[in-house]
Amino acid sequence: MLSEAARTQLSQTLGDRLSLSKSDLALHGRSETHFPTLPPDAVAYPETAEEVSAIMRTCSAHGVPVIGWGTGTGLEGHTSAVRGGVSVDFSRMNKVLDIHSEDMDVVIQPGVTREQLNEELRATGLFFPVDPGANASLGGMASTRASGTTAVRYGTMRDNVRGLEVVLADGRIIRTGTRARKSSAGYDLTSLFVGSEGTLGLITELTLRVHGIPEATSAAVCAFDTISGAVDAVIATIQMGIPMARIEFLDAASVAACNARDGAEMPVMPHLMIEFHGSERAVAEDAARFGEIAEEFGAQGYAWSTQPEERRRLWDMRHNAYYAILASRPGATALVTDVCVPISRLAQAVEETVADIADSSIPGPILGHAGDGNFHAILLVEPDNAAELQAAKALSGRMVERALNMGGTATGEHGVGMGKLDYMAREHGAAWDVMSTLKRGLDPDGLMNPGKLVRQN
Amino acid sequence: MLSEAARTQLSQTLGDRLSLSKSDLALHGRSETHFPTLPPDAVAYPETAEEVSAIMRTCSAHGVPVIGWGTGTGLEGHTSAVRGGVSVDFSRMNKVLDIHSEDMDVVIQPGVTREQLNEELRATGLFFPVDPGANASLGGMASTRASGTTAVRYGTMRDNVRGLEVVLADGRIIRTGTRARKSSAGYDLTSLFVGSEGTLGLITELTLRVHGIPEATSAAVCAFDTISGAVDAVIATIQMGIPMARIEFLDAASVAACNARDGAEMPVMPHLMIEFHGSERAVAEDAARFGEIAEEFGAQGYAWSTQPEERRRLWDMRHNAYYAILASRPGATALVTDVCVPISRLAQAVEETVADIADSSIPGPILGHAGDGNFHAILLVEPDNAAELQAAKALSGRMVERALNMGGTATGEHGVGMGKLDYMAREHGAAWDVMSTLKRGLDPDGLMNPGKLVRQN
């Protein structure tokens, strides 16, 4: 809750960049998925780290919760104002500050989006590869340790953040990491803040690794009779050391949704979609070698191309698959699951999930980042149907239980937020208490994005 | 200090695996480099995590410091018993517990050494790439966030540890991470413990990423007139996206030392040594493309080979370069520096260091992991010559100051220990206080490897 005194002080700091408008509050409290809207009491639009620090000092002095906000594309209710407070919207801190081509890094503000960064990098021959689908802010992507289709080659946000500037709960501004490619100088604070979902501090600057735009790209697609055929082809390809840039799995239900909305005309069977990055010769060789492996595991209709239009058509379809799936049940809301398992268990995990969904009354097409062992069932529920939401949550819970029994995790890339909170004790055991200890050390009053990630104080 | 009561209790836990022998204490208190011997009061040889937990509970109850010990090959006095206490020697916890070929991971105990692991992996077609030179224990390598010659391709320990079992200061046994390739489930505790130098807990099990043994390997070597020629060739190669597995720099003084001890017959000039991993065709193509780039930047005598004997001769020389340098001043002790800078600043950093060393009375050949921007001056001092040690420390301090001014770090891969403690406030600013906050949260009595990494309580 925001007292009169706190609001006055924040207004003095921000002027008309402190918003109390109803629509703004609702926008910052809404969820991309099935969570109810939980609006903050105010929205702050800082322009500098010093302003963020002033906001934090005010909120700390008055016991006001603070929630970081990028683009609102999180899937686990990360930005919901569970206890009210101030939503800190980073959209005005959206500058690319420095591009260091020789060092393959960039320094940016947290409100820069993934697409904006790649637009600004275009002339340099560099690109930022992490691609969660949504055009999220990079501060938000770092906060949830996001990844997506390219993690199999380029890693997740964990692997692509070199350093951060962070404002702590008491308003101190710290810097973590350096611009060197590696360091053994003490605790890895960068990794601690990446994935901390705004519960330990607010990111006000990022130094990111960037990569050279590949000389050539090839893309391929093929169908399999069985899920295990597709997964076995992936495992064999990884073991051969063929460097895939993306390797995506779509189950038959996802393919049907893409056919229906986007006229894809794919056989309604499990599919793999693959991309290779490298020299002209390497990507052709990789695509050919993958084709041989895939055929050994029963692939049908293997086709590959280096033509930009062909590739774009394929990946546009993959990127839009979530929306095609949403459209397959008009008016539905999604509960998006996100388990990740050791790849040796992926086929079993997907097959058991498909069977479990088939036994329920809820549609749930499955998409996966097969190279990472990470997959999503898009569980489609009627918005106000409590029984369906309950059933979807139960399905999700069983997916998590299976993943944990296989040595996996409840969330591969979406984060904990509110949606995965109930599974953390089961996943981490006593290590979850350690997370609470760290949280209390850095945010003793529990003001930073309360109700997310760690146990309630 | 170890009270009678604590010693009795530890003996009850460990029997004759608690050693009080003078030679054992001295061995566990000695330094590989210039630090004085600081022996513990006892050495414990646990065989299970439960025993480590019992040791911790006893030491915690009696206020006894605890220092983890792998192979004693650390370079910054990491295992010195600054305040006495118990050295926990992991040499009996040296089993490879599981090899998961499909998932490309292994589960091991912390006393397994790098060479032992690769020996046990040989038949599987997999290998563990991180190679700091010494045949260190993997628990120790994780604790210092070690890397070495292959980090440019395979990353450091940060990138190759998937999960840990850790015994905390209060004896709790926790597990961090999972066997999944990625996770967004809360704070990255694995990364927090990797590089924490035994100051937050003792690692009792590791899950490591392993990689496929490349189908083919090529190695190359060439000389340059200038340091900046060599570094510019490295930068251009990285920007072209040519995937180097190793790219090592030796200055003229290092080459002279190798010539003198190992009869290397290289021209006494700066050199690069390079390795490529991949298919037969790819490594030949990569070596040829690198040769063209190197020649553009003035390389001389470029030669490459895929023959095992040729490659082994080259890399044996590189691995033994430290000893060749030590032998170049008989009886000398080394102070090994370890700065890491953005690669765009590497040539300047090395050139200024060479000039600074030339102005001093101390020999200091330079070796570097050029692809990472990380280099070492091996400053050779007479063991009991306080003036020389002082001068070497001053040189090292100036190297750190230059590295920090360039956006780099005081230590790329050796860790803080005692040797880099004085630079941490300068490198991290307020973030070093955050490290102390985390330390106090997990080790409130300051018993875990005191005197290392964080500010003294």
CSV table of N, CA, C and O in Angstrom, one decimal, chain B residues 121-221:
chain,number,residue,atom,x,y,z
B,121,LEU,N,36.4,-41.6,-18.7
B,121,LEU,CA,35.4,-41.3,-19.7
B,121,LEU,C,35.9,-41.8,-21.1
B,121,LEU,O,35.1,-41.9,-22.0
B,122,ARG,N,37.1,-42.2,-21.2
B,122,ARG,CA,37.7,-42.5,-22.5
B,122,ARG,C,36.9,-43.4,-23.4
B,122,ARG,O,36.6,-43.1,-24.6
B,123,ALA,N,36.4,-44.5,-22.8
B,123,ALA,CA,35.7,-45.5,-23.6
B,123,ALA,C,34.3,-45.0,-24.1
B,123,ALA,O,33.7,-45.6,-25.0
B,124,THR,N,33.8,-43.9,-23.5
B,124,THR,CA,32.5,-43.4,-23.8
B,124,THR,C,32.5,-42.5,-25.0
B,124,THR,O,31.4,-42.1,-25.5
B,125,GLY,N,33.6,-42.0,-25.5
B,125,GLY,CA,33.7,-41.0,-26.5
B,125,GLY,C,33.4,-39.6,-26.0
B,125,GLY,O,33.2,-38.7,-26.8
B,126,LEU,N,33.4,-39.4,-24.7
B,126,LEU,CA,33.1,-38.1,-24.1
B,126,LEU,C,34.4,-37.6,-23.4
B,126,LEU,O,35.3,-38.4,-23.0
B,127,PHE,N,34.5,-36.3,-23.1
B,127,PHE,CA,35.6,-35.8,-22.3
B,127,PHE,C,35.1,-34.6,-21.6
B,127,PHE,O,34.1,-34.0,-21.9
B,128,PHE,N,35.9,-34.3,-20.5
B,128,PHE,CA,35.7,-33.1,-19.8
B,128,PHE,C,36.7,-32.1,-20.2
B,128,PHE,O,37.9,-32.3,-20.0
B,129,PRO,N,36.3,-30.9,-20.7
B,129,PRO,CA,37.3,-30.1,-21.4
B,129,PRO,C,38.1,-29.1,-20.6
B,129,PRO,O,39.2,-28.6,-21.0
B,130,VAL,N,37.6,-28.7,-19.4
B,130,VAL,CA,38.2,-27.6,-18.7
B,130,VAL,C,39.6,-28.1,-18.2
B,130,VAL,O,39.7,-29.1,-17.6
B,131,ASP,N,40.6,-27.3,-18.5
B,131,ASP,CA,42.0,-27.7,-18.4
B,131,ASP,C,42.9,-26.6,-17.9
B,131,ASP,O,43.5,-25.8,-18.6
B,132,PRO,N,43.0,-26.5,-16.5
B,132,PRO,CA,43.8,-25.4,-16.0
B,132,PRO,C,45.3,-25.8,-15.9
B,132,PRO,O,46.1,-25.0,-15.4
B,133,GLY,N,45.7,-26.9,-16.5
B,133,GLY,CA,47.2,-27.2,-16.5
B,133,GLY,C,47.4,-28.3,-15.4
B,133,GLY,O,47.6,-29.4,-15.7
B,134,ALA,N,47.3,-27.9,-14.2
B,134,ALA,CA,47.5,-28.8,-13.1
B,134,ALA,C,46.5,-29.9,-13.1
B,134,ALA,O,45.4,-29.7,-13.6
B,135,ASN,N,46.8,-31.1,-12.6
B,135,ASN,CA,45.8,-32.1,-12.5
B,135,ASN,C,45.1,-32.0,-11.2
B,135,ASN,O,45.1,-32.8,-10.3
B,136,ALA,N,44.3,-30.9,-11.2
B,136,ALA,CA,43.6,-30.5,-10.0
B,136,ALA,C,42.3,-31.4,-9.7
B,136,ALA,O,41.9,-32.1,-10.7
B,137,SER,N,41.8,-31.4,-8.5
B,137,SER,CA,40.5,-32.0,-8.3
B,137,SER,C,39.4,-31.2,-8.8
B,137,SER,O,39.5,-29.9,-8.9
B,138,LEU,N,38.3,-31.8,-9.2
B,138,LEU,CA,37.2,-31.1,-9.8
B,138,LEU,C,36.5,-30.3,-8.7
B,138,LEU,O,35.9,-29.2,-9.1
B,139,GLY,N,36.5,-30.8,-7.5
B,139,GLY,CA,35.9,-30.0,-6.4
B,139,GLY,C,36.7,-28.7,-6.3
B,139,GLY,O,36.1,-27.6,-6.1
B,140,GLY,N,38.0,-28.8,-6.3
B,140,GLY,CA,38.8,-27.6,-6.2
B,140,GLY,C,38.6,-26.6,-7.4
B,140,GLY,O,38.5,-25.4,-7.3
B,141,MET,N,38.5,-27.2,-8.6
B,141,MET,CA,38.4,-26.4,-9.8
B,141,MET,C,37.0,-25.7,-9.8
B,141,MET,O,36.9,-24.5,-10.2
B,142,ALA,N,36.0,-26.4,-9.3
B,142,ALA,CA,34.7,-25.7,-9.1
B,142,ALA,C,34.8,-24.5,-8.1
B,142,ALA,O,34.3,-23.5,-8.3
B,143,SER,N,35.5,-24.8,-7.0
B,143,SER,CA,35.6,-23.8,-5.9
B,143,SER,C,36.3,-22.6,-6.4
B,143,SER,O,36.0,-21.5,-5.8
B,144,THR,N,37.2,-22.7,-7.3
B,144,THR,CA,37.9,-21.4,-7.7
B,144,THR,C,37.4,-20.9,-9.1
B,144,THR,O,38.0,-20.0,-9.6
B,145,ARG,N,36.4,-21.6,-9.6
B,145,ARG,CA,35.9,-21.2,-11.0
B,145,ARG,C,37.0,-21.3,-12.0
B,145,ARG,O,37.3,-20.3,-12.7
B,146,ALA,N,37.7,-22.4,-12.0
B,146,ALA,CA,38.9,-22.5,-12.8
B,146,ALA,C,38.6,-22.6,-14.3
B,146,ALA,O,37.4,-22.9,-14.6
B,147,SER,N,39.6,-22.3,-15.1
B,147,SER,CA,39.3,-22.5,-16.6
B,147,SER,C,40.6,-23.0,-17.2
B,147,SER,O,41.1,-24.1,-16.9
B,148,GLY,N,41.3,-22.2,-18.0
B,148,GLY,CA,42.5,-22.6,-18.7
B,148,GLY,C,42.5,-22.5,-20.2
B,148,GLY,O,41.7,-21.7,-20.7
B,149,THR,N,43.2,-23.4,-20.8
B,149,THR,CA,43.4,-23.2,-22.3
B,149,THR,C,42.2,-23.4,-23.1
B,149,THR,O,42.1,-22.9,-24.2
B,150,THR,N,41.2,-24.1,-22.7
B,150,THR,CA,40.0,-24.5,-23.6
B,150,THR,C,38.8,-23.6,-23.3
B,150,THR,O,37.8,-23.8,-23.9
B,151,ALA,N,38.9,-22.6,-22.4
B,151,ALA,CA,37.7,-21.8,-22.1
B,151,ALA,C,37.1,-21.1,-23.3
B,151,ALA,O,35.9,-20.9,-23.3
B,152,VAL,N,38.0,-20.7,-24.2
B,152,VAL,CA,37.5,-19.9,-25.4
B,152,VAL,C,36.4,-20.7,-26.1
B,152,VAL,O,35.5,-20.1,-26.7
B,153,ARG,N,36.5,-22.1,-26.1
B,153,ARG,CA,35.5,-22.9,-26.8
B,153,ARG,C,34.5,-23.5,-25.8
B,153,ARG,O,33.3,-23.5,-26.1
B,154,TYR,N,35.0,-24.0,-24.7
B,154,TYR,CA,34.1,-24.8,-23.8
B,154,TYR,C,33.7,-24.1,-22.5
B,154,TYR,O,32.9,-24.7,-21.8
B,155,GLY,N,34.2,-22.9,-22.3
B,155,GLY,CA,33.8,-22.2,-21.1
B,155,GLY,C,34.6,-22.6,-19.9
B,155,GLY,O,35.5,-23.4,-20.0
B,156,THR,N,34.3,-22.0,-18.8
B,156,THR,CA,35.0,-22.2,-17.5
B,156,THR,C,34.2,-23.2,-16.7
B,156,THR,O,33.2,-23.7,-17.1
B,157,MET,N,34.6,-23.4,-15.4
B,157,MET,CA,33.8,-24.3,-14.6
B,157,MET,C,32.4,-23.7,-14.4
B,157,MET,O,31.4,-24.5,-14.2
B,158,ARG,N,32.2,-22.4,-14.4
B,158,ARG,CA,30.9,-21.8,-14.4
B,158,ARG,C,30.0,-22.4,-15.4
B,158,ARG,O,28.8,-22.6,-15.1
B,159,ASP,N,30.5,-22.7,-16.6
B,159,ASP,CA,29.7,-23.1,-17.7
B,159,ASP,C,29.5,-24.6,-17.7
B,159,ASP,O,28.8,-25.2,-18.5
B,160,ASN,N,30.3,-25.4,-16.9
B,160,ASN,CA,30.3,-26.8,-17.0
B,160,ASN,C,29.9,-27.6,-15.8
B,160,ASN,O,30.0,-28.8,-15.7
B,161,VAL,N,29.4,-26.8,-14.8
B,161,VAL,CA,28.8,-27.5,-13.6
B,161,VAL,C,27.3,-27.3,-13.7
B,161,VAL,O,26.8,-26.2,-13.8
B,162,ARG,N,26.6,-28.4,-13.7
B,162,ARG,CA,25.1,-28.4,-13.8
B,162,ARG,C,24.5,-28.3,-12.4
B,162,ARG,O,23.4,-27.8,-12.2
B,163,GLY,N,25.1,-29.0,-11.5
B,163,GLY,CA,24.6,-29.0,-10.1
B,163,GLY,C,25.6,-29.5,-9.1
B,163,GLY,O,26.6,-30.0,-9.5
B,164,LEU,N,25.3,-29.3,-7.9
B,164,LEU,CA,26.2,-29.6,-6.8
B,164,LEU,C,25.4,-30.2,-5.6
B,164,LEU,O,24.2,-29.9,-5.4
B,165,GLU,N,26.1,-31.0,-4.8
B,165,GLU,CA,25.7,-31.2,-3.4
B,165,GLU,C,26.7,-30.5,-2.6
B,165,GLU,O,27.9,-30.5,-2.8
B,166,VAL,N,26.2,-29.8,-1.6
B,166,VAL,CA,27.0,-28.9,-0.8
B,166,VAL,C,26.6,-29.1,0.7
B,166,VAL,O,25.5,-29.2,1.1
B,167,VAL,N,27.7,-29.2,1.6
B,167,VAL,CA,27.4,-29.2,3.0
B,167,VAL,C,27.7,-27.7,3.5
B,167,VAL,O,28.7,-27.1,3.3
B,168,LEU,N,26.6,-27.2,4.2
B,168,LEU,CA,26.7,-25.8,4.7
B,168,LEU,C,27.4,-25.8,6.0
B,168,LEU,O,27.7,-26.8,6.7
B,169,ALA,N,27.6,-24.5,6.5
B,169,ALA,CA,28.4,-24.3,7.7
B,169,ALA,C,27.6,-25.0,8.9
B,169,ALA,O,28.3,-25.4,9.9
B,170,ASP,N,26.3,-25.1,8.9
B,170,ASP,CA,25.6,-25.7,10.0
B,170,ASP,C,25.4,-27.2,9.8
B,170,ASP,O,24.7,-27.8,10.6
B,171,GLY,N,26.0,-27.7,8.8
B,171,GLY,CA,25.9,-29.2,8.6
B,171,GLY,C,24.8,-29.6,7.6
B,171,GLY,O,24.8,-30.8,7.2
B,172,ARG,N,23.9,-28.7,7.3
B,172,ARG,CA,22.9,-29.1,6.3
B,172,ARG,C,23.5,-29.5,5.0
B,172,ARG,O,24.4,-28.9,4.5
B,173,ILE,N,22.9,-30.6,4.4
B,173,ILE,CA,23.3,-31.0,3.1
B,173,ILE,C,22.3,-30.6,2.1
B,173,ILE,O,21.1,-30.9,2.2
B,174,ILE,N,22.7,-29.7,1.1
B,174,ILE,CA,21.7,-29.3,0.1
B,174,ILE,C,22.1,-29.7,-1.3
B,174,ILE,O,23.3,-30.1,-1.5
B,175,ARG,N,21.2,-29.7,-2.2
B,175,ARG,CA,21.5,-30.0,-3.6
B,175,ARG,C,21.1,-28.7,-4.4
B,175,ARG,O,20.0,-28.2,-4.2
B,176,THR,N,22.0,-28.3,-5.3
B,176,THR,CA,21.7,-27.2,-6.2
B,176,THR,C,21.6,-27.7,-7.6
B,176,THR,O,22.2,-28.7,-8.0
B,177,GLY,N,20.8,-27.0,-8.4
B,177,GLY,CA,20.7,-27.4,-9.9
B,177,GLY,C,20.0,-28.7,-10.0
B,177,GLY,O,19.5,-29.3,-9.1
B,178,THR,N,19.9,-29.1,-11.3
B,178,THR,CA,19.2,-30.4,-11.6
B,178,THR,C,20.1,-31.0,-12.7
B,178,THR,O,21.1,-30.5,-13.1
B,179,ARG,N,19.6,-32.2,-13.3
B,179,ARG,CA,20.3,-32.7,-14.4
B,179,ARG,C,19.7,-32.2,-15.7
B,179,ARG,O,20.2,-32.6,-16.8
B,180,ALA,N,18.7,-31.4,-15.7
B,180,ALA,CA,18.2,-30.7,-16.9
B,180,ALA,C,19.3,-29.7,-17.4
B,180,ALA,O,20.1,-29.2,-16.6
B,181,ARG,N,19.3,-29.4,-18.7
B,181,ARG,CA,20.3,-28.6,-19.3
B,181,ARG,C,20.1,-27.1,-18.9
B,181,ARG,O,21.0,-26.3,-19.0
B,182,LYS,N,18.9,-26.8,-18.5
B,182,LYS,CA,18.6,-25.4,-18.1
B,182,LYS,C,17.5,-25.3,-17.1
B,182,LYS,O,16.7,-26.3,-17.0
B,183,SER,N,17.4,-24.3,-16.3
B,183,SER,CA,16.3,-24.1,-15.4
B,183,SER,C,16.1,-22.7,-15.0
B,183,SER,O,17.1,-21.9,-15.0
B,184,SER,N,14.9,-22.2,-14.8
B,184,SER,CA,14.6,-20.9,-14.3
B,184,SER,C,14.0,-21.0,-12.9
B,184,SER,O,13.3,-20.1,-12.5
B,185,ALA,N,14.3,-22.1,-12.1
B,185,ALA,CA,13.6,-22.3,-10.9
B,185,ALA,C,14.3,-21.7,-9.7
B,185,ALA,O,14.9,-22.3,-8.9
B,186,GLY,N,14.3,-20.3,-9.7
B,186,GLY,CA,14.9,-19.7,-8.5
B,186,GLY,C,16.3,-19.3,-8.6
B,186,GLY,O,16.9,-19.3,-9.7
B,187,TYR,N,16.9,-18.8,-7.5
B,187,TYR,CA,18.3,-18.3,-7.5
B,187,TYR,C,19.2,-19.4,-8.0
B,187,TYR,O,19.1,-20.5,-7.6
B,188,ASP,N,20.2,-19.0,-8.7
B,188,ASP,CA,21.2,-19.9,-9.3
B,188,ASP,C,22.3,-20.2,-8.2
B,188,ASP,O,23.4,-19.7,-8.2
B,189,LEU,N,21.9,-21.1,-7.3
B,189,LEU,CA,22.8,-21.4,-6.2
B,189,LEU,C,24.1,-22.2,-6.7
B,189,LEU,O,25.1,-22.0,-6.1
B,190,THR,N,23.9,-22.9,-7.8
B,190,THR,CA,25.1,-23.6,-8.4
B,190,THR,C,26.2,-22.5,-8.7
B,190,THR,O,27.3,-22.7,-8.2
B,191,SER,N,25.8,-21.5,-9.3
B,191,SER,CA,26.7,-20.4,-9.7
B,191,SER,C,27.3,-19.7,-8.5
B,191,SER,O,28.4,-19.2,-8.5
B,192,LEU,N,26.4,-19.6,-7.4
B,192,LEU,CA,26.9,-19.0,-6.2
B,192,LEU,C,28.0,-19.8,-5.5
B,192,LEU,O,29.0,-19.2,-5.1
B,193,PHE,N,27.9,-21.1,-5.5
B,193,PHE,CA,28.9,-21.9,-4.9
B,193,PHE,C,30.1,-22.1,-5.8
B,193,PHE,O,31.2,-22.2,-5.2
B,194,VAL,N,29.9,-22.2,-7.1
B,194,VAL,CA,31.1,-22.3,-8.0
B,194,VAL,C,31.9,-20.9,-7.8
B,194,VAL,O,31.3,-19.9,-8.0
B,195,GLY,N,33.1,-21.0,-7.5
B,195,GLY,CA,33.9,-19.8,-7.3
B,195,GLY,C,33.9,-19.3,-5.9
B,195,GLY,O,34.5,-18.2,-5.7
B,196,SER,N,33.2,-19.9,-5.0
B,196,SER,CA,33.1,-19.4,-3.6
B,196,SER,C,34.2,-19.8,-2.7
B,196,SER,O,34.3,-19.5,-1.6
B,197,GLU,N,35.1,-20.6,-3.3
B,197,GLU,CA,36.4,-21.0,-2.6
B,197,GLU,C,36.2,-21.6,-1.2
B,197,GLU,O,37.0,-21.3,-0.3
B,198,GLY,N,35.2,-22.3,-1.1
B,198,GLY,CA,34.9,-23.0,0.2
B,198,GLY,C,34.5,-22.1,1.4
B,198,GLY,O,34.6,-22.4,2.5
B,199,THR,N,34.2,-20.8,1.0
B,199,THR,CA,33.8,-19.9,2.1
B,199,THR,C,32.3,-19.9,2.4
B,199,THR,O,31.9,-19.3,3.4
B,200,LEU,N,31.5,-20.6,1.6
B,200,LEU,CA,30.1,-20.7,1.9
B,200,LEU,C,29.6,-22.1,2.2
B,200,LEU,O,28.5,-22.3,2.7
B,201,GLY,N,30.4,-23.1,1.8
B,201,GLY,CA,30.1,-24.5,2.0
B,201,GLY,C,31.1,-25.4,1.4
B,201,GLY,O,32.0,-24.9,0.7
B,202,LEU,N,31.0,-26.7,1.6
B,202,LEU,CA,32.0,-27.7,1.1
B,202,LEU,C,31.2,-28.5,0.0
B,202,LEU,O,30.2,-29.1,0.3
B,203,ILE,N,31.8,-28.6,-1.2
B,203,ILE,CA,31.2,-29.3,-2.3
B,203,ILE,C,31.4,-30.8,-2.0
B,203,ILE,O,32.6,-31.2,-1.9
B,204,THR,N,30.4,-31.6,-2.0
B,204,THR,CA,30.6,-33.1,-1.8
B,204,THR,C,30.1,-33.9,-3.0
B,204,THR,O,30.3,-35.1,-3.0
B,205,GLU,N,29.6,-33.2,-4.0
B,205,GLU,CA,29.2,-34.0,-5.3
B,205,GLU,C,29.0,-32.9,-6.3
B,205,GLU,O,28.6,-31.8,-6.1
B,206,LEU,N,29.4,-33.3,-7.6
B,206,LEU,CA,29.2,-32.4,-8.7
B,206,LEU,C,28.6,-33.1,-9.9
B,206,LEU,O,28.9,-34.3,-10.2
B,207,THR,N,27.6,-32.5,-10.5
B,207,THR,CA,27.1,-32.9,-11.8
B,207,THR,C,27.8,-32.0,-12.9
B,207,THR,O,27.5,-30.8,-12.9
B,208,LEU,N,28.6,-32.6,-13.8
B,208,LEU,CA,29.3,-31.8,-14.8
B,208,LEU,C,28.8,-32.1,-16.2
B,208,LEU,O,28.4,-33.2,-16.5
B,209,ARG,N,28.8,-31.1,-17.0
B,209,ARG,CA,28.6,-31.3,-18.4
B,209,ARG,C,29.8,-31.9,-19.0
B,209,ARG,O,31.0,-31.6,-18.7
B,210,VAL,N,29.7,-32.9,-19.9
B,210,VAL,CA,30.8,-33.4,-20.7
B,210,VAL,C,30.5,-33.2,-22.1
B,210,VAL,O,29.4,-32.8,-22.5
B,211,HIS,N,31.5,-33.4,-23.0
B,211,HIS,CA,31.4,-33.1,-24.4
B,211,HIS,C,31.9,-34.2,-25.2
B,211,HIS,O,32.7,-35.1,-24.7
B,212,GLY,N,31.5,-34.3,-26.5
B,212,GLY,CA,32.0,-35.4,-27.3
B,212,GLY,C,33.4,-35.2,-27.7
B,212,GLY,O,33.8,-34.0,-28.0
B,213,ILE,N,34.2,-36.2,-27.7
B,213,ILE,CA,35.6,-36.1,-28.1
B,213,ILE,C,35.5,-35.8,-29.6
B,213,ILE,O,34.8,-36.4,-30.4
B,214,PRO,N,36.2,-34.7,-30.0
B,214,PRO,CA,36.0,-34.3,-31.4
B,214,PRO,C,36.5,-35.4,-32.4
B,214,PRO,O,37.5,-36.0,-32.1
B,215,GLU,N,35.9,-35.4,-33.5
B,215,GLU,CA,36.3,-36.4,-34.5
B,215,GLU,C,37.8,-36.1,-35.0
B,215,GLU,O,38.5,-37.1,-35.2
B,216,ALA,N,38.1,-34.9,-35.1
B,216,ALA,CA,39.5,-34.5,-35.5
B,216,ALA,C,39.9,-33.3,-34.8
B,216,ALA,O,39.1,-32.5,-34.3
B,217,THR,N,41.2,-33.1,-34.7
B,217,THR,CA,41.8,-32.0,-34.0
B,217,THR,C,43.0,-31.5,-34.9
B,217,THR,O,43.8,-32.3,-35.4
B,218,SER,N,43.1,-30.2,-35.0
B,218,SER,CA,44.3,-29.7,-35.7
B,218,SER,C,44.9,-28.6,-34.8
B,218,SER,O,44.3,-28.0,-34.0
B,219,ALA,N,46.3,-28.6,-34.8
B,219,ALA,CA,47.0,-27.6,-34.0
B,219,ALA,C,47.9,-26.8,-34.9
B,219,ALA,O,48.4,-27.3,-35.9
B,220,ALA,N,48.1,-25.5,-34.5
B,220,ALA,CA,48.9,-24.6,-35.3
B,220,ALA,C,49.8,-23.8,-34.4
B,220,ALA,O,49.4,-23.5,-33.2
B,221,VAL,N,50.8,-23.2,-35.0
B,221,VAL,CA,51.7,-22.3,-34.2
B,221,VAL,C,52.2,-21.3,-35.2
B,221,VAL,O,52.4,-21.6,-36.4
